[in-house]
Amino acid sequence: MITYINTAIAWQSLAGNLLKGQEIHHTIFLISVVVAMLIILIALYMIQRAVQTMYRTTFPESWKAEQTKKIEATQQRAEKRKLQWAGLLGLHKLEEEKDLVIENHDFDGIAELDNPIPIWFNFLFYSTIIFGIGYLFSFHVFGWGLNQDQEYVLEVAQAEEARQVYLSQAANLVDETTVTVDSTGALAVAGKAIFSANCAACHGGQGEGGIGPNLTDNHWLHGGKIRDVFKTVKYGIPDKGMVPWEQTLTPGQIAEVSNYILSLRDSKPANPKAPEGIEVTYE
């Protein structure tokens, strides 16, 4: 058995070494290919330069003619771009000013030129007119878009939806160390339905007690503060048959039902169960 294990280990080591060797060979091959490509590119560049030098030396007149032709073509392209730019901006050469002077429109030697409106300004001006017409028909004639009042209503609705999502998420961040009594009573109202669906079977529909203790008096077995009630509902009392509700109810729902349970205090239901536990004094 030991021999078999040693043999297996040896084969695994050999296989690992072979794989490592293949990886090294693969890397060396890739580096070699990259270096070869660089050498080829450098060689091609050197050959091109050598051919140009030979051509310039052998046929100097043709070389000069070609260079002159390239320079002239470059100058023509630059002049063409300059004219196009001047036309777009409505610019004119200084020697053309004499043809643009408006007669009888000079003062102290300062003359007025009849320069046409630049093309870009006309384009911008007519674009605003087209945009204005499109805006008018889209928002005020056909009603394809939302006007300011409609946008306001929509954004308010979206903000309210986002607020509700935030509140629902924030409600579930509560635990037995941070839960507090809701002074508005909203959580207690929401917790009534949860109590009726999950707690009434043991504690009675009015909290008067049944299998479980009475929740309407001031006596508590596991503490009567909001944090105590939250903890009891969340983790349960398995030894006494009360199941933990943390897997069934969200933290927000536990906070709601805890607030509802505290709201049952001194409600004096019919046929209440006898007090159990320690009496708690509330401030």
Coordinates of C-alpha atoms in Angstrom, one line a residue:
M1 CA 0.0 0.0 0.0
I2 CA 2.8 2.4 0.9
T3 CA 4.6 1.5 -2.4
Y4 CA 1.4 2.3 -4.3
I5 CA 1.0 5.6 -2.6
N6 CA 4.6 6.6 -3.3
T7 CA 4.3 5.6 -6.9
A8 CA 1.1 7.7 -7.3
I9 CA 2.8 10.7 -5.7
A10 CA 5.8 10.3 -8.0
W11 CA 3.6 10.2 -11.1
Q12 CA 1.7 13.3 -10.0
S13 CA 5.0 15.1 -9.4
L14 CA 6.2 14.1 -12.9
A15 CA 2.9 15.2 -14.5
G16 CA 3.1 18.6 -12.7
N17 CA 6.7 19.1 -13.9
L18 CA 5.7 18.2 -17.5
L19 CA 2.8 20.7 -17.3
K20 CA 5.2 23.4 -16.0
G21 CA 7.7 22.5 -18.7
Q22 CA 4.9 22.9 -21.4
E23 CA 3.9 26.3 -20.0
I24 CA 7.5 27.5 -20.1
H25 CA 8.0 26.2 -23.6
H26 CA 4.7 27.9 -24.7
T27 CA 5.9 31.2 -23.2
I28 CA 9.3 31.0 -24.8
F29 CA 7.6 30.3 -28.2
L30 CA 5.3 33.3 -27.9
I31 CA 8.2 35.6 -27.0
S32 CA 10.2 34.2 -29.9
V33 CA 7.3 34.9 -32.3
V34 CA 7.0 38.5 -31.0
V35 CA 10.7 39.2 -31.3
A36 CA 10.8 37.7 -34.9
M37 CA 7.9 39.9 -35.9
L38 CA 9.7 43.0 -34.6
I39 CA 12.8 42.1 -36.4
I40 CA 10.9 41.6 -39.7
L41 CA 9.2 45.0 -39.3
I42 CA 12.5 46.7 -38.6
A43 CA 14.0 45.0 -41.6
L44 CA 11.2 46.1 -43.9
Y45 CA 11.5 49.7 -42.6
M46 CA 15.3 49.6 -43.3
I47 CA 14.7 48.2 -46.8
Q48 CA 12.2 50.9 -47.6
R49 CA 14.6 53.6 -46.5
A50 CA 17.4 52.0 -48.5
V51 CA 15.2 51.9 -51.7
Q52 CA 14.2 55.6 -51.2
T53 CA 17.9 56.5 -50.8
M54 CA 18.8 54.6 -54.0
Y55 CA 16.0 56.2 -55.9
R56 CA 16.9 59.7 -54.7
T57 CA 20.6 59.2 -55.6
T58 CA 19.9 57.5 -59.0
F59 CA 17.1 59.8 -60.2
P60 CA 17.5 63.1 -58.4
E61 CA 15.4 65.1 -60.9
S62 CA 12.4 62.8 -60.6
W63 CA 12.8 62.8 -56.8
K64 CA 12.8 66.6 -56.7
A65 CA 9.8 66.8 -59.0
E66 CA 7.8 64.4 -56.8
Q67 CA 8.7 66.3 -53.6
T68 CA 7.7 69.6 -55.2
K69 CA 4.4 68.0 -56.3
K70 CA 3.7 66.8 -52.8
I71 CA 4.5 70.2 -51.3
E72 CA 2.2 71.9 -53.8
A73 CA -0.6 69.4 -53.1
T74 CA -0.2 70.0 -49.4
Q75 CA -0.3 73.8 -49.8
Q76 CA -3.4 73.5 -52.0
R77 CA -5.2 71.4 -49.4
A78 CA -4.3 73.9 -46.7
E79 CA -5.5 76.8 -48.9
K80 CA -8.7 75.0 -49.6
R81 CA -9.4 74.3 -46.0
K82 CA -8.6 78.0 -45.2
L83 CA -11.1 79.2 -47.8
Q84 CA -13.8 76.7 -46.5
W85 CA -13.2 78.0 -43.0
A86 CA -13.4 81.6 -44.1
G87 CA -16.6 80.9 -46.0
L88 CA -18.2 79.2 -43.0
L89 CA -17.3 82.1 -40.7
G90 CA -18.1 84.8 -43.3
L91 CA -14.5 86.2 -43.3
H92 CA -13.0 88.2 -46.2
K93 CA -9.4 89.1 -47.1
L94 CA -8.3 92.7 -46.3
E95 CA -7.8 93.5 -49.9
E96 CA -11.6 92.8 -50.5
E97 CA -12.7 95.4 -48.0
K98 CA -12.9 98.2 -50.6
D99 CA -15.6 96.2 -52.4
L100 CA -17.7 95.8 -49.2
V101 CA -17.7 99.5 -48.0
I102 CA -21.3 100.9 -47.8
E103 CA -21.4 104.4 -49.3
N104 CA -22.4 107.3 -47.0
H105 CA -21.9 105.2 -43.9
D106 CA -18.7 106.5 -42.5
F107 CA -17.9 108.7 -39.6
D108 CA -14.5 110.2 -38.7
G109 CA -12.9 107.9 -41.3
I110 CA -14.6 104.8 -39.9
A111 CA -16.5 103.1 -42.7
E112 CA -19.2 100.4 -42.4
L113 CA -18.7 97.1 -44.4
D114 CA -21.6 95.2 -46.0
N115 CA -20.5 91.9 -44.6
P116 CA -23.0 89.1 -45.1
I117 CA -24.2 87.1 -42.1
P118 CA -21.9 84.0 -41.6
I119 CA -23.2 80.7 -42.7
W120 CA -22.9 79.2 -39.1
F121 CA -25.1 82.0 -37.7
N122 CA -27.8 81.5 -40.3
F123 CA -27.7 77.7 -39.6
L124 CA -28.0 78.3 -35.9
F125 CA -30.8 80.9 -36.4
Y126 CA -33.0 78.7 -38.7
S127 CA -32.3 75.7 -36.5
T128 CA -33.8 77.4 -33.5
I129 CA -36.9 78.3 -35.6
I130 CA -37.3 74.6 -36.7
F131 CA -36.7 73.4 -33.1
G132 CA -39.3 75.9 -31.8
I133 CA -41.9 74.7 -34.4
G134 CA -41.2 71.1 -33.5
Y135 CA -41.5 71.9 -29.8
L136 CA -44.8 73.7 -30.3
F137 CA -46.4 70.8 -32.2
S138 CA -44.9 68.1 -29.9
F139 CA -45.8 69.5 -26.5
H140 CA -48.8 71.9 -27.2
V141 CA -50.6 70.7 -30.3
F142 CA -50.3 66.9 -30.4
G143 CA -49.3 66.3 -26.8
W144 CA -46.5 63.8 -27.7
G145 CA -44.4 65.0 -24.8
L146 CA -45.0 66.0 -21.2
N147 CA -45.4 69.7 -20.3
Q148 CA -44.0 71.2 -17.1
D149 CA -47.1 70.5 -15.0
Q150 CA -47.2 66.9 -16.2
E151 CA -43.5 66.4 -15.6
Y152 CA -43.9 67.8 -12.1
V153 CA -46.8 65.3 -11.3
L154 CA -44.8 62.4 -12.7
E155 CA -41.6 63.3 -10.7
V156 CA -43.7 63.7 -7.5
A157 CA -45.2 60.2 -8.1
Q158 CA -41.7 58.7 -8.8
A159 CA -40.3 60.4 -5.7
E160 CA -43.2 59.0 -3.6
E161 CA -42.6 55.5 -5.0
A162 CA -38.9 55.8 -4.2
R163 CA -39.8 57.0 -0.7
Q164 CA -42.0 54.0 -0.1
V165 CA -39.3 51.7 -1.2
Y166 CA -36.8 53.4 1.1
L167 CA -39.2 53.2 4.0
S168 CA -39.9 49.5 3.4
Q169 CA -36.2 48.8 3.3
A170 CA -35.4 51.0 6.4
A171 CA -38.2 49.3 8.3
N172 CA -36.4 46.0 8.0
L173 CA -33.2 47.4 9.4
V174 CA -34.6 47.4 12.9
D175 CA -33.7 44.8 15.5
E176 CA -34.2 44.2 19.3
T177 CA -31.6 46.8 20.1
T178 CA -32.9 49.6 18.0
V179 CA -36.7 49.1 18.0
T180 CA -38.8 51.9 19.6
V181 CA -42.4 52.6 20.3
D182 CA -44.1 54.3 17.4
S183 CA -45.8 57.4 18.8
T184 CA -47.9 57.9 15.8
G185 CA -49.7 54.5 16.2
A186 CA -49.2 53.6 12.5
L187 CA -47.1 50.6 13.2
A188 CA -49.7 49.3 15.8
V189 CA -52.5 49.6 13.2
A190 CA -50.4 47.7 10.7
G191 CA -49.5 45.0 13.3
K192 CA -53.1 44.2 14.1
A193 CA -53.5 42.1 10.9
I194 CA -50.2 40.3 11.6
F195 CA -51.4 39.5 15.2
S196 CA -54.7 38.2 14.0
A197 CA -53.1 35.9 11.5
N198 CA -50.3 34.6 13.6
C199 CA -50.7 35.3 17.3
A200 CA -54.5 35.2 18.0
A201 CA -54.6 31.3 18.0
C202 CA -52.5 31.2 21.2
H203 CA -53.1 34.7 22.8
G204 CA -56.7 35.2 21.9
G205 CA -58.2 37.6 19.3
Q206 CA -58.2 40.5 21.8
G207 CA -54.9 39.5 23.5
E208 CA -56.8 38.1 26.4
G209 CA -54.7 35.0 26.6
G210 CA -55.3 31.3 25.8
I211 CA -52.6 28.8 25.4
G212 CA -50.3 31.8 25.7
P213 CA -50.3 34.4 28.4
N214 CA -52.6 37.4 28.6
L215 CA -51.1 40.4 26.8
T216 CA -53.5 43.1 28.0
D217 CA -52.3 43.3 31.7
N218 CA -49.1 44.7 33.1
H219 CA -47.6 41.3 34.0
W220 CA -44.9 39.9 31.7
L221 CA -43.0 36.7 31.7
H222 CA -40.1 37.9 29.5
G223 CA -40.2 41.6 29.9
G224 CA -42.8 44.2 28.8
K225 CA -40.7 46.8 27.1
I226 CA -40.8 47.2 23.4
R227 CA -37.4 45.6 23.0
D228 CA -38.3 42.7 25.2
V229 CA -41.5 42.0 23.2
F230 CA -39.6 42.3 19.9
K231 CA -37.0 39.8 21.1
T232 CA -39.6 37.4 22.4
V233 CA -41.5 37.4 19.1
K234 CA -38.3 37.2 17.0
Y235 CA -36.6 34.3 18.9
G236 CA -39.6 32.7 20.5
I237 CA -39.7 30.7 23.7
P238 CA -39.2 27.1 22.5
D239 CA -39.3 25.7 26.0
K240 CA -42.8 27.0 26.4
G241 CA -44.1 26.2 22.9
M242 CA -43.7 29.6 21.3
V243 CA -42.0 29.3 18.0
P244 CA -39.5 31.9 16.7
W245 CA -41.0 34.2 14.1
E246 CA -37.8 35.6 12.6
Q247 CA -38.0 33.1 9.6
T248 CA -41.6 34.0 8.9
L249 CA -41.9 37.7 9.6
T250 CA -39.6 40.5 8.5
P251 CA -38.0 42.8 11.1
G252 CA -40.4 45.5 10.1
Q253 CA -43.4 43.2 10.6
I254 CA -42.1 42.1 14.0
A255 CA -41.8 45.8 15.0
E256 CA -45.4 46.3 13.8
V257 CA -46.8 43.4 15.8
S258 CA -44.7 44.4 18.9
N259 CA -46.2 47.9 18.8
Y260 CA -49.7 46.4 18.5
I261 CA -49.1 44.1 21.5
L262 CA -48.1 47.1 23.6
S263 CA -51.2 49.0 22.4
L264 CA -53.4 46.2 24.0
R265 CA -52.3 47.2 27.5
D266 CA -55.2 48.0 29.8
S267 CA -57.7 47.2 27.0
K268 CA -59.7 45.0 29.4
P269 CA -61.0 42.3 27.1
A270 CA -63.7 39.9 28.1
N271 CA -62.7 36.8 30.0
P272 CA -59.0 37.7 30.4
K273 CA -56.5 35.0 31.5
A274 CA -55.1 35.4 34.9
P275 CA -51.9 37.5 35.1
E276 CA -48.6 35.7 34.9
G277 CA -45.0 36.8 35.4
I278 CA -43.7 40.0 36.9
E279 CA -45.7 43.2 37.0
V280 CA -44.0 46.0 34.9
T281 CA -44.3 49.6 35.8
Y282 CA -44.5 51.9 32.8
E283 CA -43.4 55.5 32.8

